[in-house]
């Protein structure tokens, strides 16, 4: 099965805007393989969603005929025109805002196994908004300061500038987070994770994905690292290893003040370093 | 008590036990005590599931509010095998927990997603580092 992805020409776009007030809303984005950009703007009282046709997808051989049949069933007479596809995808993208639970929901229409087009989604909300993005293939780029960020995807390329906490479930791909002020939790499989400035705890599990964490230089950190790959602590001051291999935080009177960083990997390399050097 | 409430109790009990262990220091409750508590609660879960199955079979379970046509049909055998598989999985998970060291146990309890998927345990041959660093 092969697919051909053709970038769409510029054309009509869809734009929705909601007044959300001073308190940052929660943003939930559910996609198939659509690229998502989230811009977090200081002092904004609006939530805006911008949707444009990103690409058309066609198949070759038997799969191509199957995709065209599905497309004809969905679009009817407009199946062969890009404008027909654009109209279908933009109008069937679900964009809702509930002032009751302060949640903005964006769902792209092509979340199933068969896709014949993707839309480019741009969400603009106030800084500090919590963000949840899930999908098959997540290409996410956030700009600005977010609240908690949660991403769940089969594949993905993720870049988050700043978040209060970060929760990631990713099978393949990579994630780069510039700053996390709080905790990081991740289940990575083969995906890699790089956090350039980690201010809180970390609990990371991977199968073969590499993990790189740069720890903010604030106080003590208890480490619990295990991997079949390599552990690189060359960027850290000397580690005082626990005497019996047990958890360090129990040997230091509970260690309430120390951060905890736990990374367990099957074969991925683990690299920890100290920030601000 | 409903199934979800029992599972919640199980997790809370584990967390309470583990935090009590940390505050008590190394002489606190052991891994065996934690596992014993967990096992006891799992047994309650199993008993509850078995009781639910019996109720469904007897057609007296009103919590599902079956229609009149549902009451006439016998409970399908599929549910029994699914529950048996679930019970077997819970027992295996409990055995797995008992074989872990205490730090992994405590850490896994904080991540029920990993606990159920049987992930997040380093292999025996892994390159491990446990210690404290002052930044």
Tab-separated table of C-alpha atoms in Angstrom:
chain	number	residue	atom	x	y	z
A	1	UNK	CA	0.000	0.000	0.000
A	2	UNK	CA	1.464	3.315	-1.046
A	3	UNK	CA	0.093	6.798	-0.834
A	4	UNK	CA	0.809	10.005	-2.642
A	5	UNK	CA	0.588	13.218	-0.682
A	6	UNK	CA	0.122	16.411	-2.662
A	7	UNK	CA	0.411	19.793	-0.961
A	8	UNK	CA	-2.730	21.813	-1.455
A	9	UNK	CA	-2.736	25.200	-3.139
A	10	UNK	CA	-3.804	28.234	-1.153
A	11	UNK	CA	-7.502	28.865	-1.157
A	12	UNK	CA	-10.502	29.380	1.049
A	13	UNK	CA	-9.850	28.880	4.766
A	14	UNK	CA	-12.119	28.537	7.768
A	15	UNK	CA	-11.786	30.770	10.798
A	16	UNK	CA	-13.669	30.520	14.091
A	17	UNK	CA	-13.353	32.823	17.071
A	18	UNK	CA	-14.769	32.622	20.605
A	19	UNK	CA	-14.633	35.033	23.524
A	20	UNK	CA	-13.297	33.057	26.480
A	21	UNK	CA	-12.496	35.708	29.103
A	22	UNK	CA	-9.366	36.128	31.172
A	23	UNK	CA	-9.047	32.557	32.452
A	24	UNK	CA	-7.182	30.304	30.006
A	25	UNK	CA	-9.390	27.627	28.459
A	26	UNK	CA	-8.584	23.971	28.074
A	27	UNK	CA	-7.848	22.947	24.526
A	28	UNK	CA	-8.551	19.475	23.183
A	29	UNK	CA	-7.390	18.649	19.658
A	30	UNK	CA	-8.179	15.254	18.136
A	31	UNK	CA	-6.701	14.627	14.711
A	32	UNK	CA	-5.765	11.954	12.209
A	33	UNK	CA	-2.571	13.142	10.577
A	34	UNK	CA	-3.164	16.858	10.450
A	35	UNK	CA	-0.426	19.324	11.394
A	36	UNK	CA	-1.271	21.438	14.435
A	37	UNK	CA	0.175	24.736	15.575
A	38	UNK	CA	-0.876	26.153	18.930
A	39	UNK	CA	-0.025	29.769	19.620
A	40	UNK	CA	-0.326	30.812	23.253
A	41	UNK	CA	-0.742	34.570	23.447
A	42	UNK	CA	-0.269	36.596	26.621
A	43	UNK	CA	-3.356	38.558	27.666
A	44	UNK	CA	-5.624	37.216	24.967
A	45	UNK	CA	-9.303	36.806	25.808
A	46	UNK	CA	-10.094	35.065	22.543
A	47	UNK	CA	-9.823	31.511	21.327
A	48	UNK	CA	-9.312	31.333	17.611
A	49	UNK	CA	-9.118	28.368	15.281
A	50	UNK	CA	-7.847	28.607	11.747
A	51	UNK	CA	-8.297	25.642	9.409
A	52	UNK	CA	-6.851	25.345	5.900
A	53	UNK	CA	-6.533	22.481	3.472
A	54	UNK	CA	-3.028	21.068	3.929
A	55	UNK	CA	-2.726	18.180	1.507
A	56	UNK	CA	-4.635	15.740	-0.606
A	57	UNK	CA	-3.826	12.062	-0.300
A	58	UNK	CA	-4.234	9.553	-3.078
A	59	UNK	CA	-3.289	5.923	-3.256
A	60	UNK	CA	-1.777	3.781	-5.960
A	61	UNK	CA	-2.921	0.450	-7.335
A	62	UNK	CA	-5.720	-1.339	-5.523
A	63	UNK	CA	-5.442	0.941	-2.519
A	64	UNK	CA	-5.801	3.964	-4.793
A	65	UNK	CA	-9.026	2.603	-6.220
A	66	UNK	CA	-10.270	1.946	-2.709
A	67	UNK	CA	-9.424	5.464	-1.546
A	68	UNK	CA	-11.132	6.977	-4.590
A	69	UNK	CA	-14.246	4.897	-3.930
A	70	UNK	CA	-14.404	6.128	-0.333
A	71	UNK	CA	-13.809	9.665	-1.490
A	72	UNK	CA	-16.592	9.457	-4.071
A	73	UNK	CA	-18.956	8.104	-1.437
A	74	UNK	CA	-18.141	11.035	0.845
A	75	UNK	CA	-17.980	13.847	-1.687
A	76	UNK	CA	-20.227	12.686	-4.518
A	77	UNK	CA	-19.844	14.777	-7.629
A	78	UNK	CA	-17.081	16.897	-6.064
A	79	UNK	CA	-14.791	13.900	-5.505
A	80	UNK	CA	-12.353	14.783	-8.275
A	81	UNK	CA	-11.906	18.479	-7.536
A	82	UNK	CA	-9.562	19.913	-4.932
A	83	UNK	CA	-12.099	22.608	-4.161
A	84	UNK	CA	-14.704	19.941	-3.431
A	85	UNK	CA	-12.308	18.217	-1.063
A	86	UNK	CA	-11.381	21.524	0.540
A	87	UNK	CA	-15.031	22.382	1.096
A	88	UNK	CA	-15.736	18.932	2.576
A	89	UNK	CA	-12.788	18.872	4.965
A	90	UNK	CA	-13.136	22.448	6.192
A	91	UNK	CA	-16.856	22.193	6.786
A	92	UNK	CA	-16.641	18.831	8.530
A	93	UNK	CA	-13.902	19.867	10.946
A	94	UNK	CA	-15.568	20.060	14.347
A	95	UNK	CA	-14.840	23.242	16.274
A	96	UNK	CA	-16.748	23.885	19.474
A	97	UNK	CA	-16.234	25.955	22.586
A	98	UNK	CA	-18.144	25.318	25.777
A	99	UNK	CA	-18.253	28.276	28.136
A	100	UNK	CA	-19.637	25.934	30.816
A	101	UNK	CA	-16.499	23.816	31.157
A	102	UNK	CA	-14.244	26.314	29.373
A	103	UNK	CA	-13.095	23.779	26.824
A	104	UNK	CA	-12.247	24.325	23.193
A	105	UNK	CA	-12.555	21.162	21.102
A	106	UNK	CA	-11.164	20.760	17.599
A	107	UNK	CA	-11.626	17.469	15.753
A	108	UNK	CA	-10.396	16.965	12.243
A	109	UNK	CA	-12.688	14.877	10.044
A	110	UNK	CA	-10.136	12.331	8.805
A	111	UNK	CA	-9.299	10.343	11.927
A	112	UNK	CA	-9.947	6.858	10.581
A	113	UNK	CA	-7.761	4.390	8.726
A	114	UNK	CA	-8.560	5.871	5.315
A	115	UNK	CA	-7.551	9.458	4.698
A	116	UNK	CA	-7.832	11.420	1.497
A	117	UNK	CA	-6.822	14.794	2.825
A	118	UNK	CA	-5.391	16.645	5.794
A	119	UNK	CA	-6.116	20.060	7.199
A	120	UNK	CA	-3.642	22.435	8.807
A	121	UNK	CA	-5.009	23.530	12.170
A	122	UNK	CA	-3.834	26.649	13.953
A	123	UNK	CA	-5.206	27.329	17.423
A	124	UNK	CA	-4.586	30.666	19.096
A	125	UNK	CA	-5.491	30.857	22.803
A	126	UNK	CA	-4.316	32.692	25.889
A	127	UNK	CA	-1.030	31.719	27.507
A	128	UNK	CA	-1.306	29.165	30.293
A	129	UNK	CA	-3.991	27.121	28.562
A	130	UNK	CA	-3.941	23.391	29.169
A	131	UNK	CA	-3.541	21.413	25.981
A	132	UNK	CA	-4.439	17.853	24.999
A	133	UNK	CA	-3.551	16.593	21.534
A	134	UNK	CA	-4.167	13.083	20.366
A	135	UNK	CA	-4.093	11.455	16.975
A	136	UNK	CA	-2.493	8.902	14.708
A	137	UNK	CA	0.288	11.102	13.375
A	138	UNK	CA	0.763	14.238	15.421
A	139	UNK	CA	2.855	17.083	14.093
A	140	UNK	CA	2.580	19.613	16.872
A	141	UNK	CA	4.315	22.924	17.320
A	142	UNK	CA	3.448	25.169	20.250
A	143	UNK	CA	4.532	28.766	20.526
A	144	UNK	CA	4.356	30.532	23.883
A	145	UNK	CA	3.767	29.401	27.445
A	146	UNK	CA	1.299	26.550	27.889
A	147	UNK	CA	-0.189	25.017	31.003
A	148	UNK	CA	-0.144	21.255	31.166
A	149	UNK	CA	0.480	19.596	27.804
A	150	UNK	CA	-0.593	16.025	27.068
A	151	UNK	CA	0.095	14.313	23.766
A	152	UNK	CA	-0.857	10.807	22.714
A	153	UNK	CA	0.010	9.528	19.243
A	154	UNK	CA	1.276	6.560	17.270
A	155	UNK	CA	3.777	8.705	15.415
A	156	UNK	CA	4.725	12.273	15.900
A	157	UNK	CA	7.089	15.181	15.665
A	158	UNK	CA	6.446	17.377	18.645
A	159	UNK	CA	7.935	20.673	19.682
A	160	UNK	CA	6.746	22.428	22.801
A	161	UNK	CA	8.330	25.723	23.815
A	162	UNK	CA	7.155	25.934	27.411
A	163	UNK	CA	4.758	23.950	29.571
A	164	UNK	CA	3.937	23.675	33.247
A	165	UNK	CA	3.898	19.882	32.899
A	166	UNK	CA	4.262	17.435	30.044
A	167	UNK	CA	2.673	14.020	29.562
A	168	UNK	CA	3.609	12.100	26.441
A	169	UNK	CA	2.524	8.762	24.982
A	170	UNK	CA	4.367	8.291	21.705
A	171	UNK	CA	5.342	5.157	19.803
A	172	UNK	CA	7.553	6.553	17.062
A	173	UNK	CA	9.008	9.929	16.270
A	174	UNK	CA	10.533	12.521	18.513
A	175	UNK	CA	9.593	15.163	21.008
A	176	UNK	CA	11.544	18.275	21.897
A	177	UNK	CA	10.464	20.359	24.847
A	178	UNK	CA	12.364	23.566	25.509
A	179	UNK	CA	11.122	24.127	29.068
A	180	UNK	CA	9.007	22.159	31.503
A	181	UNK	CA	8.534	23.869	34.841
A	182	UNK	CA	6.886	20.879	36.485
A	183	UNK	CA	6.815	17.133	35.967
A	184	UNK	CA	7.389	15.054	32.869
A	185	UNK	CA	5.765	11.662	32.397
A	186	UNK	CA	6.390	9.744	29.201
A	187	UNK	CA	5.838	6.314	27.657
A	188	UNK	CA	7.886	6.345	24.487
A	189	UNK	CA	8.303	2.938	22.852
A	190	UNK	CA	10.720	3.771	19.992
A	191	UNK	CA	10.288	7.529	20.123
A	192	UNK	CA	12.926	9.854	21.516
A	193	UNK	CA	12.501	12.636	24.049
A	194	UNK	CA	14.646	15.670	24.657
A	195	UNK	CA	13.802	18.116	27.430
A	196	UNK	CA	16.126	21.107	27.357
A	197	UNK	CA	15.142	22.534	30.734
A	198	UNK	CA	13.433	20.330	33.293
A	199	UNK	CA	12.322	21.978	36.525
A	200	UNK	CA	10.387	19.114	38.124
A	201	UNK	CA	10.260	15.348	38.410
A	202	UNK	CA	10.515	12.955	35.503
A	203	UNK	CA	9.170	9.456	35.038
A	204	UNK	CA	10.083	8.172	31.608
A	205	UNK	CA	9.704	4.692	30.153
A	206	UNK	CA	10.901	3.731	26.694
A	207	UNK	CA	11.541	0.569	24.728
A	208	UNK	CA	14.294	1.748	22.402
A	209	UNK	CA	13.829	5.498	22.316
A	210	UNK	CA	16.631	7.746	23.528
A	211	UNK	CA	15.986	10.065	26.428
A	212	UNK	CA	17.887	13.295	27.060
A	213	UNK	CA	17.041	15.462	30.039
A	214	UNK	CA	18.716	18.687	31.028
A	215	UNK	CA	18.031	19.293	34.696
A	216	UNK	CA	17.525	22.792	35.995
A	217	UNK	CA	20.234	23.485	38.596
A	218	UNK	CA	18.011	23.704	41.676
A	219	UNK	CA	18.822	21.557	44.698
A	220	UNK	CA	19.131	17.803	44.928
A	221	UNK	CA	17.848	15.265	42.443
A	222	UNK	CA	17.348	11.588	43.164
A	223	UNK	CA	18.128	9.456	40.160
A	224	UNK	CA	16.830	6.027	39.265
A	225	UNK	CA	18.054	5.085	35.818
A	226	UNK	CA	18.071	1.737	34.073
A	227	UNK	CA	18.655	0.839	30.453
A	228	UNK	CA	20.129	-1.843	28.232
A	229	UNK	CA	21.748	1.005	26.297
A	230	UNK	CA	24.159	3.579	27.663
A	231	UNK	CA	23.744	5.945	30.557
A	232	UNK	CA	25.628	9.195	30.025
A	233	UNK	CA	25.955	11.352	33.118
A	234	UNK	CA	29.024	13.246	31.952
A	235	UNK	CA	27.108	16.511	32.098
A	236	UNK	CA	26.280	16.094	35.783
A	237	UNK	CA	28.249	16.604	38.988
A	238	UNK	CA	29.342	13.363	40.691
A	239	UNK	CA	26.417	11.145	41.682
A	240	UNK	CA	26.401	9.753	45.205
A	241	UNK	CA	25.158	6.234	44.602
A	242	UNK	CA	22.843	4.585	47.133
A	243	UNK	CA	24.478	1.926	49.294
A	244	UNK	CA	22.126	-1.025	48.743
A	245	UNK	CA	20.652	-0.115	45.379
A	246	UNK	CA	17.354	0.884	46.971
A	247	UNK	CA	15.586	4.140	46.349
A	248	UNK	CA	17.696	7.077	47.385
A	249	UNK	CA	14.805	9.157	48.681
A	250	UNK	CA	14.181	6.649	51.480
A	251	UNK	CA	17.778	6.859	52.672
A	252	UNK	CA	17.715	10.624	53.022
A	253	UNK	CA	14.871	10.978	55.503
A	254	UNK	CA	12.113	10.891	52.922
A	255	UNK	CA	13.813	13.358	50.613
A	256	UNK	CA	10.745	15.544	50.255
A	257	UNK	CA	12.848	18.436	48.959
A	258	UNK	CA	14.642	16.447	46.276
A	259	UNK	CA	13.312	16.037	42.796
A	260	UNK	CA	13.036	12.539	41.430
A	261	UNK	CA	14.101	11.517	37.981
A	262	UNK	CA	13.348	7.983	36.884
A	263	UNK	CA	14.154	6.689	33.406
A	264	UNK	CA	13.685	3.042	32.440
A	265	UNK	CA	14.464	1.884	28.937
A	266	UNK	CA	14.900	-1.427	27.165
A	267	UNK	CA	17.737	-0.395	24.872
A	268	UNK	CA	17.537	3.381	24.523
A	269	UNK	CA	20.384	5.633	25.558
A	270	UNK	CA	19.836	7.870	28.541
A	271	UNK	CA	21.636	11.193	28.846
A	272	UNK	CA	21.293	13.536	31.766
A	273	UNK	CA	22.992	16.871	32.062
A	274	UNK	CA	22.922	19.972	34.198
A	275	UNK	CA	21.417	23.099	32.733
A	276	UNK	CA	22.836	26.587	32.885
A	277	UNK	CA	26.393	25.545	32.068
B	1	UNK	CA	-19.174	-1.636	46.695
B	2	UNK	CA	-18.730	-1.213	42.993
B	3	UNK	CA	-15.823	-2.576	41.019
B	4	UNK	CA	-14.312	0.851	40.297
B	5	UNK	CA	-14.465	1.803	43.961
B	6	UNK	CA	-12.583	-1.346	44.920
B	7	UNK	CA	-9.869	-0.697	42.363
B	8	UNK	CA	-9.613	2.891	43.599
B	9	UNK	CA	-9.281	1.589	47.141
B	10	UNK	CA	-6.543	-0.744	45.981
B	11	UNK	CA	-4.519	2.090	44.477
B	12	UNK	CA	-5.125	4.383	47.451
B	13	UNK	CA	-4.137	1.653	49.869
B	14	UNK	CA	-0.931	1.049	47.965
B	15	UNK	CA	-0.127	4.744	47.883
B	16	UNK	CA	-0.896	5.157	51.585
B	17	UNK	CA	1.237	2.154	52.410
B	18	UNK	CA	4.114	3.373	50.302
B	19	UNK	CA	4.007	6.909	51.756
B	20	UNK	CA	3.823	5.433	55.272
B	21	UNK	CA	6.841	3.329	54.374
B	22	UNK	CA	8.785	6.371	53.300
B	23	UNK	CA	7.935	8.349	56.431
B	24	UNK	CA	8.774	5.375	58.637
B	25	UNK	CA	12.163	5.009	57.030
B	26	UNK	CA	13.860	1.751	56.105
B	27	UNK	CA	12.333	-0.001	59.100
B	28	UNK	CA	8.788	0.618	57.845
B	29	UNK	CA	6.453	-1.800	56.178
B	30	UNK	CA	8.157	-4.159	53.801
B	31	UNK	CA	7.422	-5.012	50.215
B	32	UNK	CA	5.810	-8.231	51.452
B	33	UNK	CA	3.343	-6.236	53.524
B	34	UNK	CA	2.513	-4.055	50.543
B	35	UNK	CA	1.981	-7.045	48.313
B	36	UNK	CA	-0.087	-8.780	51.003
B	37	UNK	CA	-2.347	-5.741	51.268
B	38	UNK	CA	-2.643	-5.560	47.514
B	39	UNK	CA	-3.336	-9.251	47.194
B	40	UNK	CA	-6.056	-9.043	49.794
B	41	UNK	CA	-7.748	-6.264	47.901
B	42	UNK	CA	-7.343	-8.088	44.608
B	43	UNK	CA	-9.068	-11.055	46.196
B	44	UNK	CA	-11.922	-8.727	47.089
B	45	UNK	CA	-12.055	-7.632	43.466
B	46	UNK	CA	-12.171	-11.238	42.311
B	47	UNK	CA	-14.896	-12.043	44.830
B	48	UNK	CA	-16.876	-9.024	43.660
B	49	UNK	CA	-16.503	-10.039	40.020
B	50	UNK	CA	-17.584	-13.594	40.809
B	51	UNK	CA	-20.579	-12.260	42.708
B	52	UNK	CA	-21.521	-10.011	39.780
B	53	UNK	CA	-21.303	-12.949	37.396
B	54	UNK	CA	-23.585	-14.970	39.611
B	55	UNK	CA	-26.064	-12.115	39.786
B	56	UNK	CA	-26.044	-11.699	36.011
B	57	UNK	CA	-26.529	-15.437	35.546
B	58	UNK	CA	-29.386	-15.470	37.994
B	59	UNK	CA	-30.915	-12.525	36.142
B	60	UNK	CA	-31.318	-10.598	39.379
B	61	UNK	CA	-28.854	-7.839	38.669
B	62	UNK	CA	-30.943	-4.709	38.411
B	63	UNK	CA	-27.978	-2.366	38.095
B	64	UNK	CA	-27.769	-3.080	34.375
B	65	UNK	CA	-31.563	-2.630	34.022
B	66	UNK	CA	-32.038	-5.328	31.380
B	67	UNK	CA	-35.176	-5.267	29.282
B	68	UNK	CA	-37.722	-8.075	29.434
B	69	UNK	CA	-36.187	-9.800	26.418
B	70	UNK	CA	-32.749	-9.749	28.059
B	71	UNK	CA	-34.055	-11.479	31.148
B	72	UNK	CA	-35.187	-14.416	29.084
B	73	UNK	CA	-31.783	-14.990	27.542
B	74	UNK	CA	-29.119	-16.921	29.468
B	75	UNK	CA	-25.868	-15.096	30.187
B	76	UNK	CA	-23.364	-15.741	27.389
B	77	UNK	CA	-20.373	-18.001	28.125
B	78	UNK	CA	-18.085	-15.382	26.624
B	79	UNK	CA	-18.338	-13.154	29.701
B	80	UNK	CA	-17.214	-15.994	31.940
B	81	UNK	CA	-14.076	-16.657	29.902
B	82	UNK	CA	-13.317	-12.936	29.737
B	83	UNK	CA	-13.579	-12.645	33.493
B	84	UNK	CA	-11.413	-15.710	33.966
B	85	UNK	CA	-8.808	-14.144	31.707
B	86	UNK	CA	-9.037	-10.911	33.687
B	87	UNK	CA	-8.601	-12.729	36.980
B	88	UNK	CA	-5.633	-14.655	35.582
B	89	UNK	CA	-4.088	-11.386	34.438
B	90	UNK	CA	-4.583	-9.770	37.838
B	91	UNK	CA	-2.968	-12.748	39.562
B	92	UNK	CA	-0.008	-12.650	37.163
B	93	UNK	CA	0.398	-8.935	37.715
B	94	UNK	CA	0.383	-9.474	41.465
B	95	UNK	CA	3.065	-12.134	41.135
B	96	UNK	CA	5.070	-9.780	38.950
B	97	UNK	CA	4.787	-7.054	41.561
B	98	UNK	CA	5.982	-9.397	44.275
B	99	UNK	CA	9.133	-10.179	42.298
B	100	UNK	CA	10.098	-6.536	41.866
B	101	UNK	CA	12.252	-4.541	44.145
B	102	UNK	CA	10.570	-1.999	46.342
B	103	UNK	CA	11.505	1.190	44.519
B	104	UNK	CA	10.142	-0.130	41.236
B	105	UNK	CA	7.006	-1.216	43.039
B	106	UNK	CA	6.398	2.211	44.519
B	107	UNK	CA	7.136	3.925	41.223
B	108	UNK	CA	4.848	1.626	39.266
B	109	UNK	CA	1.990	2.214	41.652
B	110	UNK	CA	2.112	5.866	40.739
B	111	UNK	CA	1.639	4.918	37.072
B	112	UNK	CA	-1.334	2.528	36.760
B	113	UNK	CA	-1.024	2.762	32.969
B	114	UNK	CA	2.392	1.123	33.129
B	115	UNK	CA	1.244	-1.349	35.748
B	116	UNK	CA	-1.458	-2.721	33.460
B	117	UNK	CA	0.734	-2.754	30.355
B	118	UNK	CA	3.549	-4.523	32.185
B	119	UNK	CA	6.089	-1.916	31.148
B	120	UNK	CA	8.620	0.238	32.885
B	121	UNK	CA	10.760	-2.449	34.456
B	122	UNK	CA	14.445	-2.477	33.712
B	123	UNK	CA	15.938	-5.792	32.629
B	124	UNK	CA	18.382	-7.593	34.891
B	125	UNK	CA	21.322	-6.822	32.611
B	126	UNK	CA	20.516	-3.145	32.422
B	127	UNK	CA	22.992	-0.395	33.112
B	128	UNK	CA	21.513	1.089	36.270
B	129	UNK	CA	22.317	4.165	38.297
B	130	UNK	CA	20.679	4.940	41.599
B	131	UNK	CA	21.877	7.875	43.529
B	132	UNK	CA	21.582	11.524	44.412
B	133	UNK	CA	23.146	14.466	42.695
B	134	UNK	CA	23.394	18.030	43.991
B	135	UNK	CA	22.937	20.512	41.193
